[in-house]
Amino acid sequence: MKYLIDSADIKAIEHISEFYPIAGVTTNPSLVAKEKTEFLPLIKRIREIIGEDADLHIQATAKTAEGIVNDARLLKNAVGGSFFVKIPINEEGLKAASILKTEGIGVTMTAIFTSQQALIAARAGADFVAPYVNRLDNINADGVGTVAEIVSLFEMYDIDCKVLAASFKNVKQIADVALSGAQTATIAPELFKLAITHPMTDNAIDGFDRDWRSVYGDNDIGSLLF
Ligand code: G3P
């Protein structure tokens, strides 16, 4: 499973991109609005940080198929590189996805809550579908189970559409979608640190440091190799 950053916070994207192996960034209108800043410089800066080869998923805000297609063309033109327009699933969105498929513009169908929505989105030509794991868990549904169903359906019918699992509130959900076979997951910045943190790891590092210093003091390896 590859990891993407689910954020429009420039400082957070800079930090995560510097330290973690990320495949791209996803945003949505809520995440962008939270930044309370000019839209175009924001998305251009995100592209600058992650580079042309990383996937950048930005959501259209138009409500009609024609409007969504127009948003997608303009967004692709603005950010270049590996770009996917996010489109919430509904009839207009499906129509837009089919049109964009013929134009070679990448599509991520989002706000997915059922496996049937995912299958239909994939048939319409979506490159990714984004099921919302935590929002499903919040209503006593099975977020990870829904992701697993989608992965199975795509395998069963040999469909070339990837799962971009989204909406996480804890590392257990991320670990479980990885085991379900989801190809990608988009994660809020704060969850990256949690995913790599373990008290036994900190303990091991402290032990290595203590033992080393007991013999070599402040000399690091670099200073002992001349
Ligand atoms: O892009 C979709 C994702 O950001 C939704 O996450 O945390 O708002 O449920 P959340």
mmCIF file of C-alpha atoms and ligand atoms in Angstrom:
data_model
loop_
_atom_site.group_PDB
_atom_site.id
_atom_site.type_symbol
_atom_site.label_atom_id
_atom_site.label_comp_id
_atom_site.label_asym_id
_atom_site.label_seq_id
_atom_site.Cartn_x
_atom_site.Cartn_y
_atom_site.Cartn_z
ATOM 1 C CA MET A 1 0.000 0.000 0.000
ATOM 2 C CA LYS A 2 1.239 3.463 -0.855
ATOM 3 C CA TYR A 3 0.710 6.458 1.427
ATOM 4 C CA LEU A 4 -0.619 9.881 0.475
ATOM 5 C CA ILE A 5 -1.100 12.972 2.629
ATOM 6 C CA ASP A 6 -4.699 14.055 3.128
ATOM 7 C CA SER A 7 -4.208 17.755 3.733
ATOM 8 C CA ALA A 8 -3.879 21.210 2.200
ATOM 9 C CA ASP A 9 -1.710 22.488 5.058
ATOM 10 C CA ILE A 10 1.555 23.580 3.411
ATOM 11 C CA LYS A 11 3.695 23.261 6.543
ATOM 12 C CA ALA A 12 2.357 19.775 7.238
ATOM 13 C CA ILE A 13 2.869 18.693 3.608
ATOM 14 C CA GLU A 14 6.439 20.043 3.680
ATOM 15 C CA HIS A 15 7.180 18.142 6.868
ATOM 16 C CA ILE A 16 5.632 14.827 5.844
ATOM 17 C CA SER A 17 7.210 14.993 2.358
ATOM 18 C CA GLU A 18 10.634 15.546 3.907
ATOM 19 C CA PHE A 19 10.499 12.587 6.289
ATOM 20 C CA TYR A 20 8.056 10.006 4.900
ATOM 21 C CA PRO A 21 7.862 7.998 1.671
ATOM 22 C CA ILE A 22 4.724 9.535 0.185
ATOM 23 C CA ALA A 23 3.131 8.916 -3.211
ATOM 24 C CA GLY A 24 1.154 12.145 -3.324
ATOM 25 C CA VAL A 25 -1.368 14.505 -1.758
ATOM 26 C CA THR A 26 -5.156 14.539 -1.671
ATOM 27 C CA THR A 27 -7.310 17.513 -0.796
ATOM 28 C CA ASN A 28 -11.008 18.204 -0.636
ATOM 29 C CA PRO A 29 -13.005 21.455 -0.394
ATOM 30 C CA SER A 30 -13.176 21.236 3.410
ATOM 31 C CA LEU A 31 -9.407 20.789 3.765
ATOM 32 C CA VAL A 32 -8.719 23.654 1.339
ATOM 33 C CA ALA A 33 -11.242 25.971 3.028
ATOM 34 C CA LYS A 34 -9.575 25.298 6.395
ATOM 35 C CA GLU A 35 -6.411 27.002 5.086
ATOM 36 C CA LYS A 36 -8.288 30.281 4.415
ATOM 37 C CA THR A 37 -5.874 31.290 1.673
ATOM 38 C CA GLU A 38 -5.829 31.903 -2.085
ATOM 39 C CA PHE A 39 -6.616 28.701 -3.940
ATOM 40 C CA LEU A 40 -4.340 28.856 -6.990
ATOM 41 C CA PRO A 41 -1.062 29.659 -5.178
ATOM 42 C CA LEU A 42 -1.946 26.970 -2.624
ATOM 43 C CA ILE A 43 -2.341 24.131 -5.132
ATOM 44 C CA LYS A 44 0.716 25.280 -7.099
ATOM 45 C CA ARG A 45 2.786 25.268 -3.909
ATOM 46 C CA ILE A 46 1.608 21.733 -3.085
ATOM 47 C CA ARG A 47 2.755 20.616 -6.547
ATOM 48 C CA GLU A 48 6.095 22.354 -6.053
ATOM 49 C CA ILE A 49 6.648 20.527 -2.759
ATOM 50 C CA ILE A 50 5.750 17.022 -3.947
ATOM 51 C CA GLY A 51 7.126 17.276 -7.500
ATOM 52 C CA GLU A 52 5.681 16.396 -10.884
ATOM 53 C CA ASP A 53 5.785 12.622 -10.459
ATOM 54 C CA ALA A 54 3.761 12.448 -7.253
ATOM 55 C CA ASP A 55 -0.010 12.112 -7.536
ATOM 56 C CA LEU A 56 -2.001 15.240 -6.747
ATOM 57 C CA HIS A 57 -5.754 14.707 -6.217
ATOM 58 C CA ILE A 58 -7.835 17.898 -6.122
ATOM 59 C CA GLN A 59 -11.613 17.922 -5.878
ATOM 60 C CA ALA A 60 -13.879 19.644 -8.408
ATOM 61 C CA THR A 61 -16.594 21.844 -6.912
ATOM 62 C CA ALA A 62 -18.942 22.174 -9.916
ATOM 63 C CA LYS A 63 -22.242 20.315 -9.667
ATOM 64 C CA THR A 64 -22.932 19.461 -13.325
ATOM 65 C CA ALA A 65 -20.986 17.025 -15.497
ATOM 66 C CA GLU A 66 -19.983 19.835 -17.861
ATOM 67 C CA GLY A 67 -18.861 22.014 -14.952
ATOM 68 C CA ILE A 68 -16.869 19.176 -13.387
ATOM 69 C CA VAL A 69 -15.151 18.461 -16.715
ATOM 70 C CA ASN A 70 -14.283 22.139 -16.979
ATOM 71 C CA ASP A 71 -12.913 22.198 -13.393
ATOM 72 C CA ALA A 72 -10.815 19.120 -14.194
ATOM 73 C CA ARG A 73 -9.282 20.592 -17.336
ATOM 74 C CA LEU A 74 -8.432 23.855 -15.581
ATOM 75 C CA LEU A 75 -7.015 22.122 -12.514
ATOM 76 C CA LYS A 76 -4.844 19.838 -14.629
ATOM 77 C CA ASN A 77 -3.582 22.822 -16.549
ATOM 78 C CA ALA A 78 -2.834 24.698 -13.315
ATOM 79 C CA VAL A 79 -0.897 21.978 -11.464
ATOM 80 C CA GLY A 80 0.405 19.735 -14.263
ATOM 81 C CA GLY A 81 2.250 16.518 -13.409
ATOM 82 C CA SER A 82 0.459 13.421 -12.239
ATOM 83 C CA PHE A 83 -3.021 14.792 -11.591
ATOM 84 C CA PHE A 84 -6.373 13.253 -10.615
ATOM 85 C CA VAL A 85 -9.576 15.207 -10.275
ATOM 86 C CA LYS A 86 -11.658 14.100 -7.315
ATOM 87 C CA ILE A 87 -15.341 13.821 -8.073
ATOM 88 C CA PRO A 88 -18.001 12.869 -5.506
ATOM 89 C CA ILE A 89 -20.114 10.006 -6.819
ATOM 90 C CA ASN A 90 -23.529 10.880 -8.218
ATOM 91 C CA GLU A 91 -25.068 10.850 -11.701
ATOM 92 C CA GLU A 92 -23.360 14.060 -12.857
ATOM 93 C CA GLY A 93 -20.069 12.823 -11.450
ATOM 94 C CA LEU A 94 -20.310 9.509 -13.301
ATOM 95 C CA LYS A 95 -21.043 11.312 -16.566
ATOM 96 C CA ALA A 96 -18.060 13.593 -15.984
ATOM 97 C CA ALA A 97 -15.819 10.604 -15.244
ATOM 98 C CA SER A 98 -16.762 8.968 -18.555
ATOM 99 C CA ILE A 99 -15.971 12.160 -20.474
ATOM 100 C CA LEU A 100 -12.677 12.719 -18.664
ATOM 101 C CA LYS A 101 -11.685 9.133 -19.375
ATOM 102 C CA THR A 102 -11.809 9.885 -23.116
ATOM 103 C CA GLU A 103 -9.624 12.962 -22.538
ATOM 104 C CA GLY A 104 -7.017 11.054 -20.545
ATOM 105 C CA ILE A 105 -7.547 13.098 -17.369
ATOM 106 C CA GLY A 106 -7.193 11.015 -14.198
ATOM 107 C CA VAL A 107 -10.295 10.593 -12.048
ATOM 108 C CA THR A 108 -10.680 9.716 -8.371
ATOM 109 C CA MET A 109 -14.288 9.070 -7.470
ATOM 110 C CA THR A 110 -14.747 10.088 -3.879
ATOM 111 C CA ALA A 111 -17.268 10.031 -1.024
ATOM 112 C CA ILE A 112 -17.616 6.277 -1.575
ATOM 113 C CA PHE A 113 -19.565 4.448 1.142
ATOM 114 C CA THR A 114 -20.583 1.191 -0.570
ATOM 115 C CA SER A 115 -18.981 -1.418 -2.793
ATOM 116 C CA GLN A 116 -21.651 -0.869 -5.452
ATOM 117 C CA GLN A 117 -20.782 2.814 -5.670
ATOM 118 C CA ALA A 118 -17.153 1.763 -6.144
ATOM 119 C CA LEU A 119 -17.907 -0.804 -8.845
ATOM 120 C CA ILE A 120 -20.073 1.598 -10.825
ATOM 121 C CA ALA A 121 -17.446 4.366 -10.466
ATOM 122 C CA ALA A 122 -14.796 1.983 -11.778
ATOM 123 C CA ARG A 123 -16.990 0.993 -14.721
ATOM 124 C CA ALA A 124 -17.427 4.696 -15.523
ATOM 125 C CA GLY A 125 -13.654 4.942 -15.869
ATOM 126 C CA ALA A 126 -12.420 6.101 -12.469
ATOM 127 C CA ASP A 127 -8.721 5.437 -11.876
ATOM 128 C CA PHE A 128 -9.198 5.461 -8.089
ATOM 129 C CA VAL A 129 -12.158 5.146 -5.750
ATOM 130 C CA ALA A 130 -11.971 6.692 -2.287
ATOM 131 C CA PRO A 131 -14.005 4.872 0.387
ATOM 132 C CA TYR A 132 -14.376 6.759 3.699
ATOM 133 C CA VAL A 133 -13.318 4.312 6.375
ATOM 134 C CA ASN A 134 -13.808 6.275 9.598
ATOM 135 C CA ARG A 135 -17.075 7.866 8.506
ATOM 136 C CA LEU A 136 -18.410 4.327 7.924
ATOM 137 C CA ASP A 137 -17.142 3.196 11.320
ATOM 138 C CA ASN A 138 -18.823 6.239 12.881
ATOM 139 C CA ILE A 139 -22.254 5.001 11.777
ATOM 140 C CA ASN A 140 -21.667 1.457 13.050
ATOM 141 C CA ALA A 141 -20.873 0.218 9.530
ATOM 142 C CA ASP A 142 -17.636 -1.574 8.608
ATOM 143 C CA GLY A 143 -15.153 0.793 6.961
ATOM 144 C CA VAL A 144 -12.342 -1.723 6.580
ATOM 145 C CA GLY A 145 -14.805 -4.419 5.493
ATOM 146 C CA THR A 146 -16.142 -2.128 2.757
ATOM 147 C CA VAL A 147 -12.598 -1.500 1.522
ATOM 148 C CA ALA A 148 -11.958 -5.258 1.504
ATOM 149 C CA GLU A 149 -15.158 -5.844 -0.505
ATOM 150 C CA ILE A 150 -14.104 -3.267 -3.096
ATOM 151 C CA VAL A 151 -10.632 -4.786 -3.406
ATOM 152 C CA SER A 152 -12.230 -8.236 -3.920
ATOM 153 C CA LEU A 153 -14.683 -6.987 -6.531
ATOM 154 C CA PHE A 154 -11.946 -5.311 -8.555
ATOM 155 C CA GLU A 155 -9.884 -8.507 -8.444
ATOM 156 C CA MET A 156 -12.898 -10.708 -9.225
ATOM 157 C CA TYR A 157 -13.817 -8.725 -12.325
ATOM 158 C CA ASP A 158 -10.257 -7.868 -13.309
ATOM 159 C CA ILE A 159 -10.926 -4.134 -13.083
ATOM 160 C CA ASP A 160 -8.045 -1.732 -13.447
ATOM 161 C CA CYS A 161 -9.148 0.745 -10.750
ATOM 162 C CA LYS A 162 -7.268 1.298 -7.502
ATOM 163 C CA VAL A 163 -8.582 1.810 -4.006
ATOM 164 C CA LEU A 164 -7.562 5.056 -2.324
ATOM 165 C CA ALA A 165 -8.763 4.424 1.212
ATOM 166 C CA ALA A 166 -9.562 7.690 3.005
ATOM 167 C CA SER A 167 -10.979 9.069 6.240
ATOM 168 C CA PHE A 168 -8.911 7.604 9.057
ATOM 169 C CA LYS A 169 -8.898 8.475 12.718
ATOM 170 C CA ASN A 170 -6.456 5.871 14.013
ATOM 171 C CA VAL A 171 -3.553 3.658 12.940
ATOM 172 C CA LYS A 172 -5.529 0.433 13.437
ATOM 173 C CA GLN A 173 -7.812 1.436 10.561
ATOM 174 C CA ILE A 174 -4.782 2.140 8.367
ATOM 175 C CA ALA A 175 -3.141 -1.175 9.275
ATOM 176 C CA ASP A 176 -6.343 -3.065 8.514
ATOM 177 C CA VAL A 177 -6.908 -1.493 5.081
ATOM 178 C CA ALA A 178 -3.284 -2.305 4.213
ATOM 179 C CA LEU A 179 -4.015 -5.968 4.994
ATOM 180 C CA SER A 180 -7.218 -5.805 2.946
ATOM 181 C CA GLY A 181 -5.159 -5.116 -0.180
ATOM 182 C CA ALA A 182 -5.957 -1.426 -0.716
ATOM 183 C CA GLN A 183 -3.324 -0.089 -3.109
ATOM 184 C CA THR A 184 -3.222 3.395 -1.566
ATOM 185 C CA ALA A 185 -4.366 5.214 1.563
ATOM 186 C CA THR A 186 -4.547 8.936 2.202
ATOM 187 C CA ILE A 187 -3.772 9.929 5.755
ATOM 188 C CA ALA A 188 -3.960 13.088 7.856
ATOM 189 C CA PRO A 189 -0.465 14.411 8.722
ATOM 190 C CA GLU A 190 -0.761 13.694 12.448
ATOM 191 C CA LEU A 191 -1.340 9.973 11.836
ATOM 192 C CA PHE A 192 2.036 9.479 10.091
ATOM 193 C CA LYS A 193 3.967 10.059 13.324
ATOM 194 C CA LEU A 194 1.592 7.821 15.255
ATOM 195 C CA ALA A 195 2.046 5.059 12.664
ATOM 196 C CA ILE A 196 5.815 4.875 13.209
ATOM 197 C CA THR A 197 5.898 5.476 16.953
ATOM 198 C CA HIS A 198 6.386 2.641 19.447
ATOM 199 C CA PRO A 199 7.701 2.914 23.030
ATOM 200 C CA MET A 200 9.824 -0.232 22.529
ATOM 201 C CA THR A 201 11.484 1.438 19.531
ATOM 202 C CA ASP A 202 12.288 4.517 21.618
ATOM 203 C CA ASN A 203 13.616 2.215 24.316
ATOM 204 C CA ALA A 204 15.824 0.330 21.822
ATOM 205 C CA ILE A 205 17.236 3.586 20.421
ATOM 206 C CA ASP A 206 17.981 4.891 23.929
ATOM 207 C CA GLY A 207 19.760 1.623 24.745
ATOM 208 C CA PHE A 208 21.959 1.779 21.610
ATOM 209 C CA ASP A 209 22.859 5.361 22.412
ATOM 210 C CA ARG A 210 23.663 4.642 26.060
ATOM 211 C CA ASP A 211 25.853 1.618 25.252
ATOM 212 C CA TRP A 212 27.724 3.440 22.487
ATOM 213 C CA ARG A 213 28.439 6.457 24.667
ATOM 214 C CA SER A 214 29.660 4.268 27.533
ATOM 215 C CA VAL A 215 32.653 3.337 25.356
ATOM 216 C CA TYR A 216 33.026 6.021 22.675
ATOM 217 C CA GLY A 217 31.662 9.072 24.466
ATOM 218 C CA ASP A 218 30.519 11.833 22.118
ATOM 219 C CA ASN A 219 32.378 10.415 19.091
ATOM 220 C CA ASP A 220 30.027 9.398 16.341
ATOM 221 C CA ILE A 221 30.880 6.748 13.747
ATOM 222 C CA GLY A 222 31.796 9.362 11.138
ATOM 223 C CA SER A 223 34.568 10.741 13.364
ATOM 224 C CA LEU A 224 36.074 7.268 14.004
ATOM 225 C CA LEU A 225 36.499 6.198 10.386
ATOM 226 C CA PHE A 226 39.468 8.311 9.384
HETATM 227 O O1 G3P B 1 -10.831 13.289 1.380
HETATM 228 C C1 G3P B 1 -11.673 12.520 2.161
HETATM 229 C C2 G3P B 1 -11.278 12.497 3.571
HETATM 230 O O2 G3P B 1 -10.484 13.620 3.820
HETATM 231 C C3 G3P B 1 -12.394 12.466 4.549
HETATM 232 O O3 G3P B 1 -11.817 12.374 5.799
HETATM 233 O O4 G3P B 1 -11.532 12.756 8.180
HETATM 234 O O5 G3P B 1 -13.106 14.210 6.880
HETATM 235 O O6 G3P B 1 -13.685 11.821 7.336
HETATM 236 P P1 G3P B 1 -12.580 12.819 7.120
#
